[in-house]
Each structure stands twice: as structure tokens, then as C-alpha cells.
Amino acid sequence: MTTPPPAPSRRTLLRALAALPASAPALGELPGLLDTADAAPASGYATRYTIVPFLNSDDGTVNVYQSDDATDFRLLQSSAYTPPDNRIRDASIFKHTDGYYYVTYTTHTWQDESTTIGFARSADRVAWTFLYDYPIPLTDLSRAWAPEWFVDDDGSVNVIVSCSTTDDEWIFTPYVLTATDSALTAWTSPTELSGIGPNHIDTYIVKIGSTYHAFTKNETAKYIEYGTAGALEGPYTISRTGDWAGWGSYREGPSVIQLDNGGRRIFFDGYGDGTYYYSDSHDTFATWSAPTALPTLSGTARHFTVIKETVPGGPSVPKNATRSLRSANYPTRYWEEVSALLNLPVVTSSSATADRQAATFTVVAGLADADGCSFRDASGNYLRHYDFRGRFDTNDGTTTFAQDATFIARTGTADGSVRFESYNYPGHYLRHYNYQLRVDITNGTDLFRRDSSFVPVTAWA
């Protein structure tokens, strides 16, 4: 089979074109503050991730999507913000201390000179108000692209922006601007992030402890590279180049967020193959999971950043209580342990006593995270996933077992229903398939959401 050539980079396309003739209260995770040990949301609260991407089909507007698991994003508002002039690309979002959400963005399409970055804000993530276009004060500036928020642990609000000058308009270098007022209307002069160097674009910074971690696209190699520094301005040491993480080439727009199990997830735009990807790390960026296509958004959404919040209104699952778990979309069927495996048979008041007992479980604090859930049967064995099948085993005291047996409660599709996300396989849920309970990755469909929704009810036994 002949492999088709990869899509050209933006830089290659630009050079070719140039040659042609002429609101509820929320606890938010600020960009850069990723060193806290995250945990599942407490009972009655929910995790919420928000993105504001421009569209593959239209860079004149953005949609707003939200997710409770950083995998299954659902549309909150289409065409939520259209700037009064120009375009909106590469929108980055954060929640400021004044309670408003702010986006900053690229103001022109990639073919045109673009010397400003735009700003808008919203009280509810749905209705947005244009604030201003800010001219980047760099001599001989040609383009200012991909502004990214970064809030340091001293509370300072920064924007990392990729800039090129007229002597080589397609060679970008990362700069930082720092807000000098709380209204975000005045900024310091741009300072280059030293050590990263020219021909790097879409630089995204996160901070863990006292170390600044930079993810940045090398426009020549077309890989996302990685480096660290002891100060925001650098100097950075780029220590990972090429396909160091296994993400492949023709990747751009990295954004990193912390998950409820403490791991970090990177999102990036696979513009070469039209797919948006994510990948997870649980060892401070040393190793990463294989890149996985983001369901529902691939081929639609382009270059975005992600914010995470903890908000009221999540599911409440009583702990240290016996419950039976009823399927939300097959209401005569319940969880039942059958030969140590978890199935979904019909259970009624006339079912045998043994069946009703096998359909009764004790909900306890999660073995790996007390704000999560674990489920114990009458003999003291715990529900865990093994080869992605739900089964009951004796707790062997290992970290692996504790994580396999812990599930994070997410809001289900029906009133009172709950979805149970695997603690150590984010985006994977207990769901029924052929009336067996498995841990499968969400595909973003309504059917999957219904199949993974269960209602805790009064125990059968």
C-alpha cells in the first residue's frame, strides 16, 4: 500500500501562498497551577472542563463545549462568540479572580498579517462580550499567533504569544506579556522566553512546584517538544525532541490539564490527519499513553486550551450504605454478581433470595480516592476491572487493585442516575454490553451514555 504524504505544515503552506500573486460559583484550576494533588469531586460536586475552539469549517466564530471527564465533550453553545471584526483562532480560556471567563485569541486568518491579539469575556461561558484587540508592541512585527493564558502561583496573569517579524514572517518565537492591572487592559512589553528559540510556535506553559514546563511545536520537525526552566522567562532547556512521546508529527496546539486521578492530560491538534488527540502521563511527563482520538470533536474543533473547575451539582452517592444498581435504560435489569463477574440480569421481587442478595452491594469510599466509590459484595470482595471486565476479587492491598476498584461518580443521563468512571483509566466507564458489565472507553454517543448510567436504589436484600 502506498502511504499518502503528510499534510504540509502551516509554515510550508504560508510560504507557498506568499509566492502566489497578490455562572454558578466555581473553584477553578488556573493555567499553570497543576502541582496540587487532584482528587475526585466530593459528593454533590462535579468536575467541569471547558474548551472554546474555532471550527475547522469556520474561523470566524467559536463554539463552547464542556465535559465532566475531559474525554466526552458536549456542546454548550454554538457560535458563542463572533468578534466584531476579523477572525478568532487558537482561543485560550481562563477564569479570572473577578469571576469572569476570558478568552484571548489570534485575530486574523493564517494567510494574513496579524499584529494584534483579541480579548473577550463572559460571565457564564455562553454570552461573550468583545473587549479589545491589543497590538503587540514588537518592532517590525508580522504575525502574533496562538496567545495562551498562564497564571503563575503569585497570581500574575500572563499571555504567551508566538510572534514573527517581517524579516522572516514564518519563523515564530515565543514571548510573554504580563498584565499590569487586574482589568487585564495593560501589559508589559513582550519578553522572549529564552532557550526555546526561533521557529517554535504554540508554546504552552505549566508549572509544577518551582519548575516551569514548556510544550512547544518545532515548525521544522513538526513535533511537539518539551523543555523546563526555573523561571517563566527561562532559560529553558529543551530536553525532549523528535517523536519522544510517541505522538507523531504534524501536531500542534498543545494544552495540558490535570485529571481527577492526579495524572496530566495533553490535548493537541493533529492537523496533518484531521484528528484531535489526547494523551495521559502519570509520571510528571516522562512517559505518555498512546495518543487517542477525542470523540465527537475530531474533524470539527481546532486549536483550543482547556480549563478545569469544580462546580456544585454533581451526583451524591451515599457511602457505607447497601444499594442495588438499576440500569437507566433497561429498568428491570440490575447489577448482579454471577460467578464473580458483574452482569445485568432481570431482578424482581419474585427473584430467588440468592439472586436478590447477589444484586445487593455496599458502597464504600474509594480504595484509591475517598471521594470516589468502591463496591463490596456480601463476602467482602470488591468490584474491580480486570481485562476491562467487571469482576469481584479479594483486595490484595496493592495500589493497582485499589485503583482498579475505584470509580468516580459522574452525572448520568436519567434523573438520579450515575455514571461510574474508572479511576485509573480516565474516560472509561462501567457500561453494559450484552448484559455484561465492562469498562469501556466512551465514544461520545447518547447510547453509550445511557448504557453507562445506573440508578442507586433501595437494596434488594
GROMACS .gro file of C-alpha atoms in nm:
model
  461
    1MET     CA    1   0.000   0.000   0.000
    2THR     CA    2   0.129   0.343  -0.086
    3THR     CA    3   0.128   0.576   0.214
    4PRO     CA    4  -0.007   0.920   0.126
    5PRO     CA    5   0.228   1.207   0.203
    6PRO     CA    6   0.158   1.402   0.523
    7ALA     CA    7  -0.021   1.732   0.505
    8PRO     CA    8   0.212   2.029   0.481
    9SER     CA    9   0.277   2.243   0.785
   10ARG     CA   10   0.133   2.590   0.823
   11ARG     CA   11   0.478   2.731   0.752
   12THR     CA   12   0.505   2.542   0.421
   13LEU     CA   13   0.155   2.649   0.319
   14LEU     CA   14   0.224   3.008   0.411
   15ARG     CA   15   0.546   3.019   0.211
   16ALA     CA   16   0.364   2.873  -0.088
   17LEU     CA   17   0.086   3.127  -0.060
   18ALA     CA   18   0.335   3.408  -0.025
   19ALA     CA   19   0.479   3.311  -0.360
   20LEU     CA   20   0.142   3.341  -0.530
   21PRO     CA   21   0.031   3.663  -0.690
   22ALA     CA   22  -0.108   3.903  -0.471
   23SER     CA   23  -2.232   3.106   3.612
   24ALA     CA   24  -2.254   2.939   3.924
   25PRO     CA   25  -1.972   2.981   4.177
   26ALA     CA   26  -1.686   2.750   4.091
   27LEU     CA   27  -1.344   2.653   4.212
   28GLY     CA   28  -1.119   2.686   3.910
   29GLU     CA   29  -0.780   2.543   3.823
   30LEU     CA   30  -0.579   2.829   3.681
   31PRO     CA   31  -0.349   2.764   3.387
   32GLY     CA   32  -0.005   2.681   3.523
   33LEU     CA   33  -0.116   2.569   3.869
   34LEU     CA   34  -0.100   2.195   3.817
   35ASP     CA   35   0.102   2.087   4.117
   36THR     CA   36  -0.187   2.022   4.356
   37ALA     CA   37  -0.284   1.662   4.420
   38ASP     CA   38  -0.619   1.644   4.247
   39ALA     CA   39  -0.895   1.415   4.364
   40ALA     CA   40  -1.241   1.310   4.260
   41PRO     CA   41  -1.505   1.576   4.331
   42ALA     CA   42  -1.674   1.550   4.669
   43SER     CA   43  -2.033   1.431   4.693
   44GLY     CA   44  -2.269   1.687   4.539
   45TYR     CA   45  -1.993   1.848   4.329
   46ALA     CA   46  -1.878   1.786   3.975
   47THR     CA   47  -1.567   1.841   3.768
   48ARG     CA   48  -1.616   2.061   3.464
   49TYR     CA   49  -1.376   2.110   3.174
   50THR     CA   50  -1.442   2.387   2.922
   51ILE     CA   51  -1.300   2.449   2.576
   52VAL     CA   52  -1.369   2.727   2.324
   53PRO     CA   53  -1.242   2.601   1.986
   54PHE     CA   54  -1.273   2.762   1.649
   55LEU     CA   55  -1.416   2.537   1.382
   56ASN     CA   56  -1.244   2.353   1.103
   57SER     CA   57  -1.513   2.492   0.873
   58ASP     CA   58  -1.523   2.848   1.011
   59ASP     CA   59  -1.257   3.057   1.185
   60GLY     CA   60  -1.496   3.349   1.230
   61THR     CA   61  -1.670   3.209   1.540
   62VAL     CA   62  -1.619   2.969   1.829
   63ASN     CA   63  -1.832   2.705   1.997
   64VAL     CA   64  -1.823   2.630   2.370
   65TYR     CA   65  -1.805   2.269   2.485
   66GLN     CA   66  -1.795   2.120   2.832
   67SER     CA   67  -1.712   1.781   2.979
   68ASP     CA   68  -1.705   1.619   3.322
   69ASP     CA   69  -1.428   1.375   3.234
   70ALA     CA   70  -1.202   1.559   2.982
   71THR     CA   71  -1.295   1.300   2.720
   72ASP     CA   72  -1.663   1.331   2.628
   73PHE     CA   73  -1.714   1.698   2.538
   74ARG     CA   74  -2.069   1.813   2.467
   75LEU     CA   75  -2.183   2.132   2.301
   76LEU     CA   76  -2.280   2.404   2.547
   77GLN     CA   77  -2.328   2.687   2.297
   78SER     CA   78  -2.276   2.702   1.922
   79SER     CA   79  -2.140   3.023   1.770
   80ALA     CA   80  -2.099   3.154   2.124
   81TYR     CA   81  -1.872   3.440   2.023
   82THR     CA   82  -1.811   3.612   1.692
   83PRO     CA   83  -1.572   3.909   1.706
   84PRO     CA   84  -1.698   4.238   1.560
   85ASP     CA   85  -1.411   4.237   1.310
   86ASN     CA   86  -1.155   3.992   1.181
   87ARG     CA   87  -1.135   3.628   1.288
   88ILE     CA   88  -1.099   3.415   1.600
   89ARG     CA   89  -0.847   3.133   1.604
   90ASP     CA   90  -0.650   2.950   1.873
   91ALA     CA   91  -0.873   3.074   2.158
   92SER     CA   92  -0.735   3.025   2.509
   93ILE     CA   93  -0.968   3.047   2.811
   94PHE     CA   94  -0.925   3.101   3.184
   95LYS     CA   95  -1.135   3.217   3.480
   96HIS     CA   96  -1.012   3.535   3.643
   97THR     CA   97  -1.039   3.637   4.008
   98ASP     CA   98  -1.319   3.879   3.914
   99GLY     CA   99  -1.543   3.581   3.835
  100TYR     CA  100  -1.539   3.632   3.458
  101TYR     CA  101  -1.413   3.393   3.194
  102TYR     CA  102  -1.169   3.548   2.950
  103VAL     CA  103  -1.051   3.436   2.609
  104THR     CA  104  -0.756   3.563   2.413
  105TYR     CA  105  -0.716   3.468   2.051
  106THR     CA  106  -0.549   3.514   1.713
  107THR     CA  107  -0.733   3.789   1.526
  108HIS     CA  108  -0.662   3.708   1.161
  109THR     CA  109  -0.668   3.407   0.936
  110TRP     CA  110  -0.335   3.237   0.882
  111GLN     CA  111  -0.281   3.384   0.536
  112ASP     CA  112  -0.286   3.746   0.657
  113GLU     CA  113  -0.062   3.974   0.856
  114SER     CA  114  -0.179   3.963   1.218
  115THR     CA  115  -0.024   4.207   1.465
  116THR     CA  116  -0.293   4.203   1.734
  117ILE     CA  117  -0.444   3.953   1.975
  118GLY     CA  118  -0.809   3.976   2.077
  119PHE     CA  119  -0.977   3.968   2.417
  120ALA     CA  120  -1.336   3.889   2.519
  121ARG     CA  121  -1.507   3.790   2.842
  122SER     CA  122  -1.818   3.614   2.970
  123ALA     CA  123  -1.997   3.567   3.300
  124ASP     CA  124  -2.145   3.230   3.206
  125ARG     CA  125  -1.932   3.089   2.917
  126VAL     CA  126  -2.236   3.127   2.688
  127ALA     CA  127  -2.271   3.501   2.619
  128TRP     CA  128  -1.945   3.678   2.536
  129THR     CA  129  -1.853   4.046   2.510
  130PHE     CA  130  -1.573   4.178   2.293
  131LEU     CA  131  -1.319   4.378   2.494
  132TYR     CA  132  -1.043   4.494   2.259
  133ASP     CA  133  -0.775   4.399   2.010
  134TYR     CA  134  -0.430   4.454   2.155
  135PRO     CA  135  -0.140   4.548   1.923
  136ILE     CA  136   0.171   4.354   2.026
  137PRO     CA  137   0.447   4.617   2.068
  138LEU     CA  138   0.730   4.447   1.878
  139THR     CA  139   0.936   4.625   1.614
  140ASP     CA  140   0.872   4.500   1.260
  141LEU     CA  141   0.608   4.256   1.385
  142SER     CA  142   0.448   4.046   1.112
  143ARG     CA  143   0.231   3.797   1.299
  144ALA     CA  144   0.118   3.735   1.657
  145TRP     CA  145  -0.038   3.392   1.687
  146ALA     CA  146  -0.173   3.145   1.941
  147PRO     CA  147  -0.188   3.352   2.263
  148GLU     CA  148  -0.208   3.123   2.567
  149TRP     CA  149  -0.301   3.222   2.923
  150PHE     CA  150  -0.061   3.135   3.202
  151VAL     CA  151  -0.140   3.227   3.564
  152ASP     CA  152   0.159   3.192   3.792
  153ASP     CA  153   0.136   3.092   4.157
  154ASP     CA  154   0.193   3.453   4.263
  155GLY     CA  155  -0.137   3.537   4.091
  156SER     CA  156   0.021   3.719   3.799
  157VAL     CA  157  -0.171   3.682   3.473
  158ASN     CA  158   0.041   3.623   3.164
  159VAL     CA  159  -0.012   3.561   2.796
  160ILE     CA  160   0.237   3.351   2.599
  161VAL     CA  161   0.224   3.453   2.233
  162SER     CA  162   0.413   3.333   1.924
  163CYS     CA  163   0.548   3.622   1.716
  164SER     CA  164   0.730   3.662   1.386
  165THR     CA  165   0.889   3.968   1.227
  166THR     CA  166   0.891   4.098   0.873
  167ASP     CA  167   1.245   3.977   0.800
  168ASP     CA  168   1.111   3.618   0.816
  169GLU     CA  169   0.738   3.622   0.870
  170TRP     CA  170   0.702   3.246   0.913
  171ILE     CA  171   0.966   3.198   1.186
  172PHE     CA  172   0.792   3.230   1.522
  173THR     CA  173   0.942   3.288   1.866
  174PRO     CA  174   0.754   3.269   2.199
  175TYR     CA  175   0.713   3.583   2.410
  176VAL     CA  176   0.542   3.654   2.742
  177LEU     CA  177   0.326   3.955   2.830
  178THR     CA  178   0.225   4.016   3.192
  179ALA     CA  179  -0.089   4.207   3.291
  180THR     CA  180  -0.014   4.519   3.496
  181ASP     CA  181  -0.373   4.572   3.609
  182SER     CA  182  -0.649   4.344   3.735
  183ALA     CA  183  -0.878   4.450   3.450
  184LEU     CA  184  -0.634   4.293   3.202
  185THR     CA  185  -0.616   4.608   2.990
  186ALA     CA  186  -0.247   4.697   3.034
  187TRP     CA  187   0.051   4.474   2.961
  188THR     CA  188   0.426   4.471   2.997
  189SER     CA  189   0.648   4.481   2.691
  190PRO     CA  190   0.697   4.138   2.533
  191THR     CA  191   0.986   3.934   2.673
  192GLU     CA  192   1.125   3.641   2.478
  193LEU     CA  193   1.116   3.303   2.651
  194SER     CA  194   1.487   3.237   2.632
  195GLY     CA  195   1.621   2.894   2.548
  196ILE     CA  196   1.325   2.784   2.337
  197GLY     CA  197   1.449   2.973   2.036
  198PRO     CA  198   1.301   3.070   1.700
  199ASN     CA  199   1.085   2.850   1.482
  200HIS     CA  200   0.876   2.736   1.779
  201ILE     CA  201   0.505   2.807   1.792
  202ASP     CA  202   0.202   2.729   2.013
  203THR     CA  203   0.412   2.730   2.331
  204TYR     CA  204   0.211   2.617   2.635
  205ILE     CA  205   0.349   2.650   2.989
  206VAL     CA  206   0.251   2.459   3.303
  207LYS     CA  207   0.412   2.484   3.643
  208ILE     CA  208   0.469   2.205   3.894
  209GLY     CA  209   0.636   2.307   4.215
  210SER     CA  210   0.911   2.552   4.119
  211THR     CA  211   0.962   2.416   3.767
  212TYR     CA  212   0.812   2.561   3.450
  213HIS     CA  213   0.736   2.302   3.182
  214ALA     CA  214   0.710   2.413   2.820
  215PHE     CA  215   0.536   2.222   2.542
  216THR     CA  216   0.611   2.383   2.207
  217LYS     CA  217   0.583   2.288   1.842
  218ASN     CA  218   0.901   2.283   1.637
  219GLU     CA  219   0.781   2.411   1.299
  220THR     CA  220   1.068   2.248   1.110
  221ALA     CA  221   1.039   1.900   1.262
  222LYS     CA  222   0.662   1.936   1.321
  223TYR     CA  223   0.688   1.760   1.657
  224ILE     CA  224   0.576   1.891   1.995
  225GLU     CA  225   0.894   1.935   2.200
  226TYR     CA  226   0.940   1.965   2.575
  227GLY     CA  227   1.165   2.170   2.800
  228THR     CA  228   1.195   2.304   3.154
  229ALA     CA  229   1.313   2.619   3.331
  230GLY     CA  230   1.339   2.764   3.679
  231ALA     CA  231   1.170   3.091   3.576
  232LEU     CA  232   0.884   3.176   3.344
  233GLU     CA  233   1.108   3.377   3.111
  234GLY     CA  234   1.367   3.096   3.108
  235PRO     CA  235   1.622   2.999   3.014
  236TYR     CA  236   1.451   2.678   2.906
  237THR     CA  237   1.638   2.360   2.829
  238ILE     CA  238   1.467   2.164   2.552
  239SER     CA  239   1.527   1.805   2.659
  240ARG     CA  240   1.276   1.609   2.452
  241THR     CA  241   1.270   1.636   2.074
  242GLY     CA  242   1.155   1.427   1.781
  243ASP     CA  243   0.885   1.171   1.850
  244TRP     CA  244   0.987   1.147   2.216
  245ALA     CA  245   0.633   1.090   2.347
  246GLY     CA  246   0.501   0.874   2.063
  247TRP     CA  247   0.253   1.138   1.947
  248GLY     CA  248   0.378   1.151   1.589
  249SER     CA  249   0.446   1.454   1.373
  250TYR     CA  250   0.224   1.726   1.226
  251ARG     CA  251   0.094   1.801   1.575
  252GLU     CA  252   0.029   2.146   1.721
  253GLY     CA  253  -0.169   2.346   1.978
  254PRO     CA  254  -0.073   2.155   2.297
  255SER     CA  255  -0.277   2.217   2.612
  256VAL     CA  256  -0.219   2.033   2.942
  257ILE     CA  257  -0.468   1.983   3.227
  258GLN     CA  258  -0.474   1.776   3.545
  259LEU     CA  259  -0.722   1.490   3.575
  260ASP     CA  260  -0.916   1.387   3.882
  261ASN     CA  261  -0.677   1.098   3.947
  262GLY     CA  262  -0.378   1.336   3.958
  263GLY     CA  263  -0.244   1.248   3.614
  264ARG     CA  264  -0.192   1.505   3.339
  265ARG     CA  265  -0.360   1.503   3.001
  266ILE     CA  266  -0.229   1.680   2.694
  267PHE     CA  267  -0.461   1.773   2.407
  268PHE     CA  268  -0.321   1.857   2.065
  269ASP     CA  269  -0.443   1.921   1.713
  270GLY     CA  270  -0.337   1.651   1.468
  271TYR     CA  271  -0.382   1.888   1.176
  272GLY     CA  272  -0.196   1.655   0.939
  273ASP     CA  273  -0.463   1.383   0.966
  274GLY     CA  274  -0.763   1.589   1.076
  275THR     CA  275  -0.781   1.431   1.423
  276TYR     CA  276  -0.777   1.591   1.767
  277TYR     CA  277  -0.584   1.379   2.017
  278TYR     CA  278  -0.523   1.340   2.387
  279SER     CA  279  -0.255   1.150   2.578
  280ASP     CA  280  -0.201   1.096   2.952
  281SER     CA  281   0.103   1.100   3.180
  282HIS     CA  282   0.125   0.985   3.541
  283ASP     CA  283   0.497   1.041   3.599
  284THR     CA  284   0.541   1.417   3.550
  285PHE     CA  285   0.566   1.399   3.171
  286ALA     CA  286   0.831   1.125   3.148
  287THR     CA  287   0.606   0.876   2.967
  288TRP     CA  288   0.271   0.908   2.792
  289SER     CA  289  -0.014   0.687   2.685
  290ALA     CA  290  -0.071   0.624   2.316
  291PRO     CA  291  -0.249   0.919   2.154
  292THR     CA  292  -0.625   0.867   2.136
  293ALA     CA  293  -0.871   1.049   1.913
  294LEU     CA  294  -1.103   1.279   2.105
  295PRO     CA  295  -1.457   1.155   2.034
  296THR     CA  296  -1.712   1.384   1.865
  297LEU     CA  297  -1.468   1.675   1.822
  298SER     CA  298  -1.210   1.535   1.581
  299GLY     CA  299  -1.250   1.695   1.242
  300THR     CA  300  -1.467   1.974   1.389
  301ALA     CA  301  -1.272   2.155   1.660
  302ARG     CA  302  -0.936   2.325   1.607
  303HIS     CA  303  -0.664   2.450   1.845
  304PHE     CA  304  -0.803   2.510   2.194
  305THR     CA  305  -0.695   2.521   2.556
  306VAL     CA  306  -0.879   2.366   2.849
  307ILE     CA  307  -0.978   2.491   3.192
  308LYS     CA  308  -1.090   2.274   3.480
  309GLU     CA  309  -1.333   2.373   3.756
  310THR     CA  310  -1.513   2.208   4.046
  311VAL     CA  311  -1.877   2.317   4.050
  312PRO     CA  312  -2.187   2.237   4.259
  313GLY     CA  313  -2.449   1.999   4.130
  314GLY     CA  314  -2.269   1.668   4.092
  315PRO     CA  315  -2.411   1.329   4.190
  316SER     CA  316  -2.439   1.225   4.551
  317VAL     CA  317  -2.380   0.856   4.621
  318PRO     CA  318  -2.421   0.761   4.990
  319LYS     CA  319  -2.121   0.574   5.133
  320ASN     CA  320  -2.128   0.284   5.379
  321ALA     CA  321  -2.477   0.201   5.258
  322THR     CA  322  -2.618  -0.102   5.081
  323ARG     CA  323  -2.768  -0.035   4.740
  324SER     CA  324  -2.879  -0.209   4.426
  325LEU     CA  325  -2.786  -0.056   4.091
  326ARG     CA  326  -3.057  -0.040   3.825
  327SER     CA  327  -2.989   0.021   3.458
  328ALA     CA  328  -3.115   0.361   3.347
  329ASN     CA  329  -3.223   0.237   3.005
  330TYR     CA  330  -3.327  -0.119   3.099
  331PRO     CA  331  -3.513  -0.051   3.426
  332THR     CA  332  -3.593  -0.414   3.503
  333ARG     CA  333  -3.224  -0.507   3.497
  334TYR     CA  334  -2.978  -0.469   3.784
  335TRP     CA  335  -2.613  -0.529   3.865
  336GLU     CA  336  -2.573  -0.886   3.984
  337GLU     CA  337  -2.264  -1.084   4.070
  338VAL     CA  338  -2.264  -1.413   3.880
  339SER     CA  339  -1.967  -1.645   3.934
  340ALA     CA  340  -1.757  -1.344   4.046
  341LEU     CA  341  -1.847  -1.148   3.729
  342LEU     CA  342  -2.080  -0.849   3.713
  343ASN     CA  343  -2.380  -0.898   3.486
  344LEU     CA  344  -2.712  -0.720   3.425
  345PRO     CA  345  -2.997  -0.970   3.452
  346VAL     CA  346  -3.362  -0.902   3.527
  347VAL     CA  347  -3.422  -0.892   3.904
  348THR     CA  348  -3.768  -0.865   4.061
  349SER     CA  349  -3.928  -0.913   4.400
  350SER     CA  350  -4.003  -1.270   4.296
  351SER     CA  351  -3.641  -1.349   4.211
  352ALA     CA  352  -3.467  -1.611   4.422
  353THR     CA  353  -3.320  -1.490   4.751
  354ALA     CA  354  -2.971  -1.574   4.625
  355ASP     CA  355  -3.023  -1.355   4.318
  356ARG     CA  356  -3.151  -1.063   4.524
  357GLN     CA  357  -2.854  -1.096   4.758
  358ALA     CA  358  -2.616  -1.108   4.462
  359ALA     CA  359  -2.774  -0.785   4.338
  360THR     CA  360  -2.701  -0.603   4.664
  361PHE     CA  361  -2.373  -0.420   4.727
  362THR     CA  362  -2.219  -0.198   4.989
  363VAL     CA  363  -2.098   0.136   4.857
  364VAL     CA  364  -1.782   0.248   5.036
  365ALA     CA  365  -1.523   0.521   4.998
  366GLY     CA  366  -1.297   0.457   4.701
  367LEU     CA  367  -0.992   0.248   4.786
  368ALA     CA  368  -0.767   0.481   4.585
  369ASP     CA  369  -0.957   0.806   4.649
  370ALA     CA  370  -1.202   0.852   4.935
  371ASP     CA  371  -1.416   1.085   4.721
  372GLY     CA  372  -1.458   0.806   4.467
  373CYS     CA  373  -1.663   0.489   4.510
  374SER     CA  374  -1.581   0.125   4.563
  375PHE     CA  375  -1.837  -0.157   4.573
  376ARG     CA  376  -1.816  -0.456   4.807
  377ASP     CA  377  -2.019  -0.777   4.787
  378ALA     CA  378  -2.157  -0.974   5.081
  379SER     CA  379  -1.839  -1.183   5.109
  380GLY     CA  380  -1.616  -0.876   5.129
  381ASN     CA  381  -1.479  -0.889   4.775
  382TYR     CA  382  -1.454  -0.571   4.571
  383LEU     CA  383  -1.571  -0.486   4.223
  384ARG     CA  384  -1.272  -0.413   4.001
  385HIS     CA  385  -1.197  -0.419   3.631
  386TYR     CA  386  -0.976  -0.697   3.501
  387ASP     CA  387  -0.915  -0.721   3.127
  388PHE     CA  388  -1.185  -0.450   3.118
  389ARG     CA  389  -1.445  -0.688   3.260
  390GLY     CA  390  -1.626  -0.609   3.586
  391ARG     CA  391  -1.546  -0.878   3.844
  392PHE     CA  392  -1.519  -0.928   4.220
  393ASP     CA  393  -1.189  -1.017   4.385
  394THR     CA  394  -1.026  -1.011   4.725
  395ASN     CA  395  -0.844  -0.687   4.799
  396ASP     CA  396  -0.474  -0.776   4.781
  397GLY     CA  397  -0.364  -0.442   4.922
  398THR     CA  398  -0.178  -0.328   4.613
  399THR     CA  399  -0.200   0.015   4.456
  400THR     CA  400  -0.309  -0.145   4.130
  401PHE     CA  401  -0.600  -0.322   4.295
  402ALA     CA  402  -0.709  -0.006   4.477
  403GLN     CA  403  -0.711   0.188   4.152
  404ASP     CA  404  -0.886  -0.091   3.959
  405ALA     CA  405  -1.156  -0.097   4.227
  406THR     CA  406  -1.218   0.279   4.244
  407PHE     CA  407  -1.472   0.463   4.032
  408ILE     CA  408  -1.551   0.834   4.005
  409ALA     CA  409  -1.920   0.923   4.010
  410ARG     CA  410  -2.037   1.134   3.716
  411THR     CA  411  -2.389   1.255   3.643
  412GLY     CA  412  -2.593   1.007   3.441
  413THR     CA  413  -2.848   1.056   3.165
  414ALA     CA  414  -3.166   0.998   3.368
  415ASP     CA  415  -3.285   1.164   3.688
  416GLY     CA  416  -3.100   1.014   3.983
  417SER     CA  417  -2.867   0.813   3.763
  418VAL     CA  418  -2.490   0.797   3.795
  419ARG     CA  419  -2.209   0.700   3.561
  420PHE     CA  420  -1.903   0.535   3.714
  421GLU     CA  421  -1.574   0.629   3.551
  422SER     CA  422  -1.267   0.412   3.604
  423TYR     CA  423  -1.018   0.584   3.832
  424ASN     CA  424  -0.707   0.461   3.652
  425TYR     CA  425  -0.850   0.457   3.301
  426PRO     CA  426  -0.996   0.806   3.261
  427GLY     CA  427  -1.274   0.824   3.006
  428HIS     CA  428  -1.358   0.454   3.057
  429TYR     CA  429  -1.691   0.372   3.221
  430LEU     CA  430  -1.875   0.076   3.363
  431ARG     CA  431  -2.131   0.005   3.093
  432HIS     CA  432  -2.348  -0.288   2.998
  433TYR     CA  433  -2.293  -0.472   2.673
  434ASN     CA  434  -2.483  -0.793   2.602
  435TYR     CA  435  -2.599  -0.759   2.965
  436GLN     CA  436  -2.245  -0.787   3.094
  437LEU     CA  437  -2.066  -0.505   3.278
  438ARG     CA  438  -1.744  -0.389   3.119
  439VAL     CA  439  -1.514  -0.090   3.149
  440ASP     CA  440  -1.512   0.066   2.802
  441ILE     CA  441  -1.390   0.397   2.667
  442THR     CA  442  -1.663   0.645   2.587
  443ASN     CA  443  -1.740   0.704   2.221
  444GLY     CA  444  -1.934   1.023   2.289
  445THR     CA  445  -2.271   0.884   2.179
  446ASP     CA  446  -2.600   0.914   2.363
  447LEU     CA  447  -2.633   0.534   2.353
  448PHE     CA  448  -2.304   0.488   2.537
  449ARG     CA  449  -2.408   0.744   2.798
  450ARG     CA  450  -2.738   0.561   2.853
  451ASP     CA  451  -2.567   0.220   2.866
  452SER     CA  452  -2.329   0.353   3.133
  453SER     CA  453  -2.596   0.517   3.351
  454PHE     CA  454  -2.725   0.341   3.662
  455VAL     CA  455  -2.963   0.440   3.939
  456PRO     CA  456  -2.869   0.352   4.300
  457VAL     CA  457  -3.189   0.227   4.462
  458THR     CA  458  -3.301   0.054   4.781
  459ALA     CA  459  -3.115  -0.274   4.812
  460TRP     CA  460  -3.290  -0.596   4.712
  461ALA     CA  461  -3.157  -0.772   5.020
   0.00000   0.00000   0.00000
